[in-house]
Tab-separated table of C-alpha atoms and ligand atoms in Angstrom:
chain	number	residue	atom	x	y	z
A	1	UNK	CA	85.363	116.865	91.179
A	2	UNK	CA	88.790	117.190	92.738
A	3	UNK	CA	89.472	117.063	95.770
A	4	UNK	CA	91.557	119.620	98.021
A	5	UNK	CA	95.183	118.014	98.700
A	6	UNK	CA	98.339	118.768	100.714
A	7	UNK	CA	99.400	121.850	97.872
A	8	UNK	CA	95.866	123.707	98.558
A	9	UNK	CA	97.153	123.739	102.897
A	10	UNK	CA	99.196	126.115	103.517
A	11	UNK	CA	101.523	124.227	105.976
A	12	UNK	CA	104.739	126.241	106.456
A	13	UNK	CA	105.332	125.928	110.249
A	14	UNK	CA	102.911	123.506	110.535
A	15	UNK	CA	102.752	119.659	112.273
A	16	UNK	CA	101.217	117.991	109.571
A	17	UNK	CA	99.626	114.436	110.466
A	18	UNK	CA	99.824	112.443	107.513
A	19	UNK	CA	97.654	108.657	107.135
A	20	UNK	CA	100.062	107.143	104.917
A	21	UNK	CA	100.128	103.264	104.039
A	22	UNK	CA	103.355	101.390	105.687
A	23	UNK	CA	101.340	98.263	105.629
A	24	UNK	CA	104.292	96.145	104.230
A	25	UNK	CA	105.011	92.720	103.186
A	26	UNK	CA	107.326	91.740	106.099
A	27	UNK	CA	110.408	89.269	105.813
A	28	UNK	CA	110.052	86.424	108.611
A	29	UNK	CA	112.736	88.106	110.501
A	30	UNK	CA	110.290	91.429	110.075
A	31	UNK	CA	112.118	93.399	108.077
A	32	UNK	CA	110.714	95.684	105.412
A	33	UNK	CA	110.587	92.773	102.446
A	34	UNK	CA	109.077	95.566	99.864
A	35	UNK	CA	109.417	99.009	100.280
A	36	UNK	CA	107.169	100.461	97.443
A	37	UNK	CA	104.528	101.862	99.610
A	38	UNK	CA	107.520	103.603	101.545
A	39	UNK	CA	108.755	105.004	98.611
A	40	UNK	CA	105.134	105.935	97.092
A	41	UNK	CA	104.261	107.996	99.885
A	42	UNK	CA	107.649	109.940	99.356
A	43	UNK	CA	106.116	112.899	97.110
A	44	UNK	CA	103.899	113.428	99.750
A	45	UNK	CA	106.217	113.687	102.691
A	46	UNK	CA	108.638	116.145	100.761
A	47	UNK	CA	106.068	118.324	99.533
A	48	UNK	CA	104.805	118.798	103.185
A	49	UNK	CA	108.882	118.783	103.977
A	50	UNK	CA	109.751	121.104	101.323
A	51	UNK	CA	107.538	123.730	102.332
A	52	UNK	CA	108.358	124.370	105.711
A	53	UNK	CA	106.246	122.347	108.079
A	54	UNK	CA	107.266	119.222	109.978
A	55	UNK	CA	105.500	115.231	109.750
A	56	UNK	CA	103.828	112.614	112.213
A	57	UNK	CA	103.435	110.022	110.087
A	58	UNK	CA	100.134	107.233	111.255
A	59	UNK	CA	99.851	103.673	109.504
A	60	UNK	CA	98.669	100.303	110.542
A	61	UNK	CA	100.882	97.310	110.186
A	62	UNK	CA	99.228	93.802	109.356
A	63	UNK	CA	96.502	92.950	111.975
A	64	UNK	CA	97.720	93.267	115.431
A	65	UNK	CA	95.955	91.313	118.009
A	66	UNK	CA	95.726	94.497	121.146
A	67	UNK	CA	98.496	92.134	122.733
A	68	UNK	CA	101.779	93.422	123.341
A	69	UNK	CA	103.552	90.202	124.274
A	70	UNK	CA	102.639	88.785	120.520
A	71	UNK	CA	102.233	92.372	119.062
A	72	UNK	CA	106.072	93.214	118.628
A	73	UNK	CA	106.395	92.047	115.157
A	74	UNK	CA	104.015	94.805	114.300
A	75	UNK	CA	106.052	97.424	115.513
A	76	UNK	CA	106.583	100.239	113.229
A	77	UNK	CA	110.176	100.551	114.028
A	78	UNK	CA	111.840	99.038	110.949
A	79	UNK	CA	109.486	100.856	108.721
A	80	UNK	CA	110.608	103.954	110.287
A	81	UNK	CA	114.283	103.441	109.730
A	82	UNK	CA	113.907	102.502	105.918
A	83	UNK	CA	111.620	105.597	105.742
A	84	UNK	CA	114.678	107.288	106.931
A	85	UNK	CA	117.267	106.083	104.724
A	86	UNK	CA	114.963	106.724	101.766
A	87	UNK	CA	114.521	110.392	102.689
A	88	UNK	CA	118.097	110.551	103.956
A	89	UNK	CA	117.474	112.395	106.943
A	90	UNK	CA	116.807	111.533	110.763
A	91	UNK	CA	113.113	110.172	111.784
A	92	UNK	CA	112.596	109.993	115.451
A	93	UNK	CA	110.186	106.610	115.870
A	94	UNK	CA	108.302	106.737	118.910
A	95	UNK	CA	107.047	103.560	121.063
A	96	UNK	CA	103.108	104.853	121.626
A	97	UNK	CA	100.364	106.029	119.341
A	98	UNK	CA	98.534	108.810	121.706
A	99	UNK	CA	100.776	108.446	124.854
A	100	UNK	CA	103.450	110.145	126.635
A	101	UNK	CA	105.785	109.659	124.504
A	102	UNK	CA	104.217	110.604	121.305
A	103	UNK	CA	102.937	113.778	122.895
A	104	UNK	CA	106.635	115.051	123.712
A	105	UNK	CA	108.106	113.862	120.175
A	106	UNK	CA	105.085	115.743	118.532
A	107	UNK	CA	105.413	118.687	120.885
A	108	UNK	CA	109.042	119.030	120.581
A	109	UNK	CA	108.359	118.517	116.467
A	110	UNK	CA	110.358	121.462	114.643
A	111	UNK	CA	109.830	122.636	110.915
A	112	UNK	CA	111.554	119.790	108.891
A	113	UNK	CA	111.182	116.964	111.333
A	114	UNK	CA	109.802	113.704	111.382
A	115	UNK	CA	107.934	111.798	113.467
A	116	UNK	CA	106.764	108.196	113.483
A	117	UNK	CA	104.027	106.846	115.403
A	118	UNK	CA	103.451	103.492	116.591
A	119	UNK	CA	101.056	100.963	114.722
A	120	UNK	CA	97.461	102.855	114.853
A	121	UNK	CA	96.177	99.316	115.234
A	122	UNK	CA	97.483	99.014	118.592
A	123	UNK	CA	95.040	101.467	119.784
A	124	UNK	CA	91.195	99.533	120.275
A	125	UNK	CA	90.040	102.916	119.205
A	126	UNK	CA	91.116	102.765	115.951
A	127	UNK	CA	89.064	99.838	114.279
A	128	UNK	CA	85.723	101.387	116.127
A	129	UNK	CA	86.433	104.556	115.292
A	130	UNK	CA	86.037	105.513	118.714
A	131	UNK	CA	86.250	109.371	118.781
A	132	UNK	CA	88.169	109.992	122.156
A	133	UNK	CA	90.795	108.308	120.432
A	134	UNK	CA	90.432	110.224	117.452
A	135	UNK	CA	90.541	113.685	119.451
A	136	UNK	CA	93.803	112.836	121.244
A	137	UNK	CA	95.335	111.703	117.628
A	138	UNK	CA	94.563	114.785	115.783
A	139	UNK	CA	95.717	116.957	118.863
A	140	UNK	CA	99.119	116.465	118.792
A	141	UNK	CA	98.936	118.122	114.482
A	142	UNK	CA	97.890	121.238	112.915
A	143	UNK	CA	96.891	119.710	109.644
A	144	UNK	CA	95.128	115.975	108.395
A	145	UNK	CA	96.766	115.026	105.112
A	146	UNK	CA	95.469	111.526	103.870
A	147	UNK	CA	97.840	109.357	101.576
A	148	UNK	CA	96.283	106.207	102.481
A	149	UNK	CA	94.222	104.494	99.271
A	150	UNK	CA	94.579	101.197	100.655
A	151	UNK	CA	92.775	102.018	103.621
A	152	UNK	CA	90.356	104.492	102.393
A	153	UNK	CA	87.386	101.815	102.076
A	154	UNK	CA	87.660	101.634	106.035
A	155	UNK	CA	85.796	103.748	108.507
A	156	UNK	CA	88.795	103.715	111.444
A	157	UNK	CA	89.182	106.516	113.367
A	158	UNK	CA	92.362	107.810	111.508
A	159	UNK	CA	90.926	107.848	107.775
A	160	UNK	CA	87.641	109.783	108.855
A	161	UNK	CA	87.433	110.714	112.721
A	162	UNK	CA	90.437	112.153	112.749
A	163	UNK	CA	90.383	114.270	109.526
A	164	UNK	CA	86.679	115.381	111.364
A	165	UNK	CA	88.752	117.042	114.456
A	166	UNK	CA	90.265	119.337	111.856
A	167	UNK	CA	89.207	122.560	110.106
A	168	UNK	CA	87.447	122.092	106.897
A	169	UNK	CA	90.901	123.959	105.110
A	170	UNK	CA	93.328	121.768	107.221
A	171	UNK	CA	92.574	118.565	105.152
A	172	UNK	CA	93.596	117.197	102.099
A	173	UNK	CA	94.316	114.095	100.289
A	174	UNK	CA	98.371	113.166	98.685
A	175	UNK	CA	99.469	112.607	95.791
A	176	UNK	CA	99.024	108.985	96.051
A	177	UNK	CA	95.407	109.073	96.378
A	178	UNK	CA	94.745	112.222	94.017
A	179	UNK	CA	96.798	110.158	91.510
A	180	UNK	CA	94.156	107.246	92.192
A	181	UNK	CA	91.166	109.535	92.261
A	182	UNK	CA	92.122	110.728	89.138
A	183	UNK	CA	92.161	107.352	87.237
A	184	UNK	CA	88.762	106.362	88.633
A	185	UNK	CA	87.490	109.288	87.136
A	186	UNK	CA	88.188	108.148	84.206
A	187	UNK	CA	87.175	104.397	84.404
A	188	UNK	CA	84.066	105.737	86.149
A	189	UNK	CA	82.817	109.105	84.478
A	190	UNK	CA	85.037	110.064	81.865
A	191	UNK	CA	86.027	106.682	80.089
A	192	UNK	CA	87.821	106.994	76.150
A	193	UNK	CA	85.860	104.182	74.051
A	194	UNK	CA	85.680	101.409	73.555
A	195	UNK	CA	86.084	101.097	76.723
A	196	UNK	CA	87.112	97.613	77.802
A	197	UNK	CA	87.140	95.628	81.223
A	198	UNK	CA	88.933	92.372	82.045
A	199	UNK	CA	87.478	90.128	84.689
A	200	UNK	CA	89.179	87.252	85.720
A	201	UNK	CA	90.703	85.708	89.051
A	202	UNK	CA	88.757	83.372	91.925
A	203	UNK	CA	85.274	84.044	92.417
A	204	UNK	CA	82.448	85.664	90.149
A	205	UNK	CA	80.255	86.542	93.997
A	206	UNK	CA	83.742	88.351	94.733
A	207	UNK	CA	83.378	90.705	91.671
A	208	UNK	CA	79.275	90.589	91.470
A	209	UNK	CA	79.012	94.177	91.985
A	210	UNK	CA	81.814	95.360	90.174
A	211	UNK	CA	80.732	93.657	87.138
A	212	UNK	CA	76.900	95.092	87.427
A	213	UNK	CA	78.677	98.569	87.666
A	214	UNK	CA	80.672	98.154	85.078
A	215	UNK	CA	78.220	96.546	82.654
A	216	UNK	CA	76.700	100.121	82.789
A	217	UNK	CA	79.956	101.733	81.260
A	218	UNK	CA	81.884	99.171	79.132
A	219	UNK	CA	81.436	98.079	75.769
A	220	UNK	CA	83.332	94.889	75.993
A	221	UNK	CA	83.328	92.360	79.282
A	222	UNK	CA	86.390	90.029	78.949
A	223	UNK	CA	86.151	87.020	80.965
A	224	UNK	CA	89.040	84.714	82.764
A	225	UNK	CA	90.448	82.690	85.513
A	226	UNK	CA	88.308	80.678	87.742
A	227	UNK	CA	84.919	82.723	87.265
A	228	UNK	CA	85.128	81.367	83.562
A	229	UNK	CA	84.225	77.547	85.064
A	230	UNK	CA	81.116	79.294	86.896
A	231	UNK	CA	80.009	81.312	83.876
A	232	UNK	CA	80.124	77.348	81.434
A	233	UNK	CA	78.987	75.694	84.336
A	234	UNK	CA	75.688	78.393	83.825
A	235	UNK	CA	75.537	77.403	80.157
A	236	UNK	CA	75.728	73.737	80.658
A	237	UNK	CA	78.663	73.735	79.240
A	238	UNK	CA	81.214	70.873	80.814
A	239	UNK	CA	84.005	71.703	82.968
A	240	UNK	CA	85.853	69.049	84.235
A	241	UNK	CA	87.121	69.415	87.794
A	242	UNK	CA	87.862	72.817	87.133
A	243	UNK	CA	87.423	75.401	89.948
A	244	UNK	CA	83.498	76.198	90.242
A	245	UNK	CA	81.008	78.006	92.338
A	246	UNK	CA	78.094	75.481	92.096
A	247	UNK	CA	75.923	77.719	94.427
A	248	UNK	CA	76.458	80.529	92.457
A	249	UNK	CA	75.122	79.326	88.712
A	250	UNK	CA	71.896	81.474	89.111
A	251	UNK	CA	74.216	84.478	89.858
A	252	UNK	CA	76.174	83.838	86.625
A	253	UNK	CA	72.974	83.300	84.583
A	254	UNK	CA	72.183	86.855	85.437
A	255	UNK	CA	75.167	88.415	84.741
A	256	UNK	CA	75.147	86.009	81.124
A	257	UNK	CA	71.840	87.930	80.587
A	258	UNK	CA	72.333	91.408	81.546
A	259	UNK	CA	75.560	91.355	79.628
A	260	UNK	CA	74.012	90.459	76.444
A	261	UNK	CA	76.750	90.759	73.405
A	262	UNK	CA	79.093	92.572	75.537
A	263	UNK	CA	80.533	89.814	77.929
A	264	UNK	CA	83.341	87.447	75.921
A	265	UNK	CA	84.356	83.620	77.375
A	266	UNK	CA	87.083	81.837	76.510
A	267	UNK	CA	86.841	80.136	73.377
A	268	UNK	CA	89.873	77.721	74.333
A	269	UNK	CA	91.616	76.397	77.493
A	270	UNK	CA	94.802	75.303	78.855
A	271	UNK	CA	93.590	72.528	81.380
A	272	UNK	CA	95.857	70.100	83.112
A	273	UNK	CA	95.334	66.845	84.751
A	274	UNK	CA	96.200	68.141	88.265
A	275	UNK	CA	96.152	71.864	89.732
A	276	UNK	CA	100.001	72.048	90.610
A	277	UNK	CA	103.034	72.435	88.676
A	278	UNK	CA	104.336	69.627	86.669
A	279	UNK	CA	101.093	68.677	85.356
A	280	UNK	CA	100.342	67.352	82.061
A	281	UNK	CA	98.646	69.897	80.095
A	282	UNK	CA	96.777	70.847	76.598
A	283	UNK	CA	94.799	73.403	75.183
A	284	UNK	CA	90.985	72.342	74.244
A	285	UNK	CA	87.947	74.109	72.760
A	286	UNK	CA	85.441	75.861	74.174
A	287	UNK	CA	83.158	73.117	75.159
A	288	UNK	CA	85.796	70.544	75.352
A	289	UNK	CA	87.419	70.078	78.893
A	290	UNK	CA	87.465	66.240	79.628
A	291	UNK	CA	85.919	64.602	83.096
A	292	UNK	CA	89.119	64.579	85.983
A	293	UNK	CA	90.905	67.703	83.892
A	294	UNK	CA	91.100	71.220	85.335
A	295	UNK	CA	90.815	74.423	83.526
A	296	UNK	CA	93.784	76.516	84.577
A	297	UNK	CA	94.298	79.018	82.455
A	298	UNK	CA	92.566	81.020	79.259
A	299	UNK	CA	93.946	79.342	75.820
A	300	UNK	CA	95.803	80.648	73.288
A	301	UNK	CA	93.527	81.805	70.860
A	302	UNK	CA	91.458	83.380	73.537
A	303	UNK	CA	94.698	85.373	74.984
A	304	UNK	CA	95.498	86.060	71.335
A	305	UNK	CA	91.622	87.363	70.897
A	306	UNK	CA	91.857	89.301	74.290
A	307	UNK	CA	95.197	91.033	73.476
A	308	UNK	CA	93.666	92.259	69.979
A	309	UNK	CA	90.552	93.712	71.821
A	310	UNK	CA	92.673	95.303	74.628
A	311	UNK	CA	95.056	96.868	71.821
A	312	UNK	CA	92.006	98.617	70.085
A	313	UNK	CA	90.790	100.104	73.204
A	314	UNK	CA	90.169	103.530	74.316
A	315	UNK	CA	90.508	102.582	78.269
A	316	UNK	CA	90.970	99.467	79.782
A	317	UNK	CA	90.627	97.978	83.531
A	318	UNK	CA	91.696	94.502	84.729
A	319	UNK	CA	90.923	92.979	87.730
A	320	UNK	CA	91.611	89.308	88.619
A	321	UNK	CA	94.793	87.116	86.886
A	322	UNK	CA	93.432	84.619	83.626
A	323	UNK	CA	94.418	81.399	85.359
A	324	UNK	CA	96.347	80.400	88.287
A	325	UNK	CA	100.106	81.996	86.854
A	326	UNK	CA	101.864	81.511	90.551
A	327	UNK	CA	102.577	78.505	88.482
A	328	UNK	CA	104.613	79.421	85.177
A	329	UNK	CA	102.666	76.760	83.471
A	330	UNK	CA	99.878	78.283	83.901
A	331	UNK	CA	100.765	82.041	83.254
A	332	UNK	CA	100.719	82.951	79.662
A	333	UNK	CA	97.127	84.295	79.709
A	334	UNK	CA	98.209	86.611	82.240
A	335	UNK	CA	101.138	87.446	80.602
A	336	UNK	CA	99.371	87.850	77.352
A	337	UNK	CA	97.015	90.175	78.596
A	338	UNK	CA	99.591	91.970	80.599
A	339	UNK	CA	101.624	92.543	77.516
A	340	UNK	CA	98.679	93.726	75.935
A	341	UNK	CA	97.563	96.195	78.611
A	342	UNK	CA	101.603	97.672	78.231
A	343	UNK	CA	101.384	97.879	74.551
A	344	UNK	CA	97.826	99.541	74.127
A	345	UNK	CA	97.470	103.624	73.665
A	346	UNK	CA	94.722	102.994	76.036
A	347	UNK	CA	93.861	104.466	79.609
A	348	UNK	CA	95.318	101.592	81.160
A	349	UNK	CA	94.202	100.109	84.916
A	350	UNK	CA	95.231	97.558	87.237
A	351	UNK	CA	93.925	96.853	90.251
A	352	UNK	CA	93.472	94.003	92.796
A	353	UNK	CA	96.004	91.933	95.171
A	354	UNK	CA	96.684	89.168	92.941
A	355	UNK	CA	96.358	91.382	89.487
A	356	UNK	CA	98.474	93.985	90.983
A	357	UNK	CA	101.150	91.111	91.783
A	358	UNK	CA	101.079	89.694	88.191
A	359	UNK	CA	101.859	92.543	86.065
A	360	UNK	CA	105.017	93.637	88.807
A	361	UNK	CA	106.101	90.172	88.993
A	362	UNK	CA	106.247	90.460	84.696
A	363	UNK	CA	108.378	93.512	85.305
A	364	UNK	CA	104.672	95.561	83.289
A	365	UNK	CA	103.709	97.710	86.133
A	366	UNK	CA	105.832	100.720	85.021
A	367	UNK	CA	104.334	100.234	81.371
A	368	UNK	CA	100.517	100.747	82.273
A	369	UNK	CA	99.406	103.694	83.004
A	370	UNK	CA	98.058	103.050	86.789
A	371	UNK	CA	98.631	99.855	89.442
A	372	UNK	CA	96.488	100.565	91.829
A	373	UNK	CA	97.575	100.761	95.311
A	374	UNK	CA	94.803	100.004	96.838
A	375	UNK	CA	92.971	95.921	96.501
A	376	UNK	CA	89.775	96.244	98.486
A	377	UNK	CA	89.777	99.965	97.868
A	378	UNK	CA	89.860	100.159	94.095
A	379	UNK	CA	87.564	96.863	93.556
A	380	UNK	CA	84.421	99.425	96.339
A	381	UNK	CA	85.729	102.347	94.023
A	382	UNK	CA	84.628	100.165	90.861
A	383	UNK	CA	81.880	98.963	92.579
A	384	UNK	CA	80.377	102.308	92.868
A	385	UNK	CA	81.013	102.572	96.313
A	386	UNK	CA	81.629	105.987	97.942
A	387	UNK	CA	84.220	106.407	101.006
A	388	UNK	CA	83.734	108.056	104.530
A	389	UNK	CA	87.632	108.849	104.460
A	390	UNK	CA	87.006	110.721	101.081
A	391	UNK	CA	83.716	112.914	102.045
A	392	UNK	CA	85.076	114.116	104.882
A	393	UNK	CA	87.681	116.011	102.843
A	394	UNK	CA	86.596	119.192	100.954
A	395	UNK	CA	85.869	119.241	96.853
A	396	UNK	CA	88.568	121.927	95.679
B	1	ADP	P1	92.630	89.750	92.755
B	1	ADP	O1	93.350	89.595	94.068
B	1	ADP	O2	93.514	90.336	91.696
B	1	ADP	O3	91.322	90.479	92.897
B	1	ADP	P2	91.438	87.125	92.984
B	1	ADP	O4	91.762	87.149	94.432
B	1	ADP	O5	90.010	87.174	92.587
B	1	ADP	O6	92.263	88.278	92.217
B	1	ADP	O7	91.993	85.776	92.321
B	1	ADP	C1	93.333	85.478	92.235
B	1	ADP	C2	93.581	84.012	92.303
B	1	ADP	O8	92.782	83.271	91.398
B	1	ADP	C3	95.008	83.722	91.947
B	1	ADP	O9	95.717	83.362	93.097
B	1	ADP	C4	94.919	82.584	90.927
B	1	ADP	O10	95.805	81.515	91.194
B	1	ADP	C5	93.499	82.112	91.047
B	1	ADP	N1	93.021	81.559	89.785
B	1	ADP	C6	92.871	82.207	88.610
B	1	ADP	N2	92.476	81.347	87.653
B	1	ADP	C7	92.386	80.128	88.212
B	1	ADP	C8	92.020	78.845	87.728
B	1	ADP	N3	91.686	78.647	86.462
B	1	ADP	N4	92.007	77.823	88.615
B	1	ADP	C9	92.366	78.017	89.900
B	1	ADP	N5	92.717	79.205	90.409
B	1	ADP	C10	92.727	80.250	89.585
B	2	MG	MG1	92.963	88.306	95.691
């Protein structure tokens, strides 16, 4: 089931309005810190480019309060002028969304031009979806292209209002979201055994649903990070101080019983006497974590185990780090499974804020085969979840 994208529209001499994803990390002066999602959305713009028709580009910036007097910060204006030394040509940044001056930069648009909205946030019609706001949005293009993972989990007016003003063969996703349609095909429908997922980070009621769905398709469930206190906790196993969710031990019984054979715990861990850098540390068994001593990280043996079982897999997806590796002492279960994930002949997948962080910050991202743009996105997509944003453009 593919879905119809920005090659299928015929857009020569066209105003194409494309959702993208600006949503960057900001320095504290508000410059562009990270310009990935920038540059990701770049295929997308030149295709549309390329071809003859023109671009207003929508995106939200952080979370905007609807006040102007604290709102500047979110202004899309330094966005705009990396977009436009990235694509090396002019890109004419407007100060309104809808308003008067968005309606004469869109109107005086010409084939090969860009346009830049301001922050769709700004408008209170976005977040409800309000369609009045979506009609004047989609009036000033021809064409609805979204590019927009991150944001496809949301119902706001410009992922599935807007794209409803248009006709049926004037949408279409990018390449940025066909490329992460594509890969949850595969970790959802069409999955290479053994087929392998990695759980790890905070919280096991974060990932509750995406485990249940993917207990249905895996054949192995490797557990780390935090959720691995919860799960021992279950067993009566001892755990120290280590991060827990004591409310949630019935919840982690389940999943212990649904998962049968499948789901793997640490057999060792690194704890340390505090949770901070500079700690004392050592590596323990299983069932061995001392009173006052924190589990911070999977053990050796258990990253070795993890990275063999990764290696031998058909396709593998990881969500959530293996211990708390913003501190280096506390990393090399990440790292181990990150270096496994890069090595494998497996479909590989990343996804999740923190997960997505780890493997760029080990310099792995370009080495798997997909980092998911998208946190909340790809963790509903696991889930089972199916978008607004996405049903409101045709199959192909
Ligand atoms: P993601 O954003 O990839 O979905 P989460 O938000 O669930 O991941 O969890 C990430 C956080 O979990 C990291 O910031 C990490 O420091 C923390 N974490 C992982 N393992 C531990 C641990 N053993 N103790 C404390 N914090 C941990
Ligand atoms: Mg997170």
């Amino acid at each position: 089931m593919s879905k119809q994208s920005v090659r299928d529209i015929d857009v020569a001499g066209q105003k194409v309005l494309v959702r993208v994803d600006f949503n960057v990390p900001q320095t504290s002066d508000g410059q562009v810190a990270d310009d990935r999602r920038i540059r990701g959305a770049l295929p997308t713009l030149k295709a549309v480019l390329d071809r003859g028709g023109s671009l207003i580009l929508v995106s939200h910036l952080g979370r905007p309060s609807g006040d102007p007097a604290t709102d500047a910060p979110f202004r899309l204006d330094p966005v705009a002028a990396r977009l436009g030394e990235l694509i090396g040509q002019p890109v004419k940044k407007v100060g309104d969304t809808i308003g008067p001056e968005a309606q004469a930069a869109c109107s005086a648009l010409q084939p090969g031009g860009i346009v830049v909205l301001e922050n769709v946030r700004f408008n209170k019609g976005e977040k409800k979806g309000d369609p009045a706001f979506a009609a004047k949005l989609a009036g000033l293009a021809d064409c609805y292209v979204n590019d927009a993972f991150g944001t496809c989990h949301r119902d706001e007016a410009s992922m599935v209002a807007v794209p409803e003003q248009f006709p049926a063969d004037r949408r279409g996703i990018g390449f940025l979201v066909e490329k992460e349609l594509e890969i949850l095909d595969t970790l959802l429908r069409f999955p290479k055994h053994p087929y392998v997922a990695v759980m790890g980070g905070a919280k096991v009621s974060d990932k509750i649903l995406v485990i249940e769905n993917l207990l249905k398709k895996v054949d192995r469930l490797l557990i780390g990070g935090a959720m691995t206190y919860t799960f021992l906790a279950a067993q009566g196993v001892p755990i120290g101080s280590s991060r827990v969710e004591a409310d949630k031990l019935d919840l982690a019984r389940h999943v212990l019983e649904m998962a049968g054979e499948k789901i793997a715990l640490p057999s060792d861990h690194l704890i340390a006497d505090k949770p901070a850098a500079r700690a004392q540390t050592r590596v323990v068994g299983r069932a061995e974590i001392p009173d006052g001593w924190f589990g911070m990280d999977i053990g050796p043996t258990t990253a070795a185990e993890y990275a063999a079982i990764i290696k031998q897999a058909g396709t593998v997806v990881w969500n959530g780090p293996m211990g708390m590796f913003e501190v280096e002492a506390f990393a090399a279960g990440t790292r181990a499974v990150a270096e496994a994930m890069a090595a494998s002949p497996a479909v590989t997948a990343v996804g999740g804020g923190e997960s997505a962080e780890a493997v760029e910050k080990f310099g792995l991202a370009e080495k798997v085969s997909h980092v998911s743009t998208g946190g909340g996105a790809f963790l509903e997509s696991l889930e089972g979840k199916a978008f607004n944003s996405l049903k409101v453009i045709p199959d192909r």
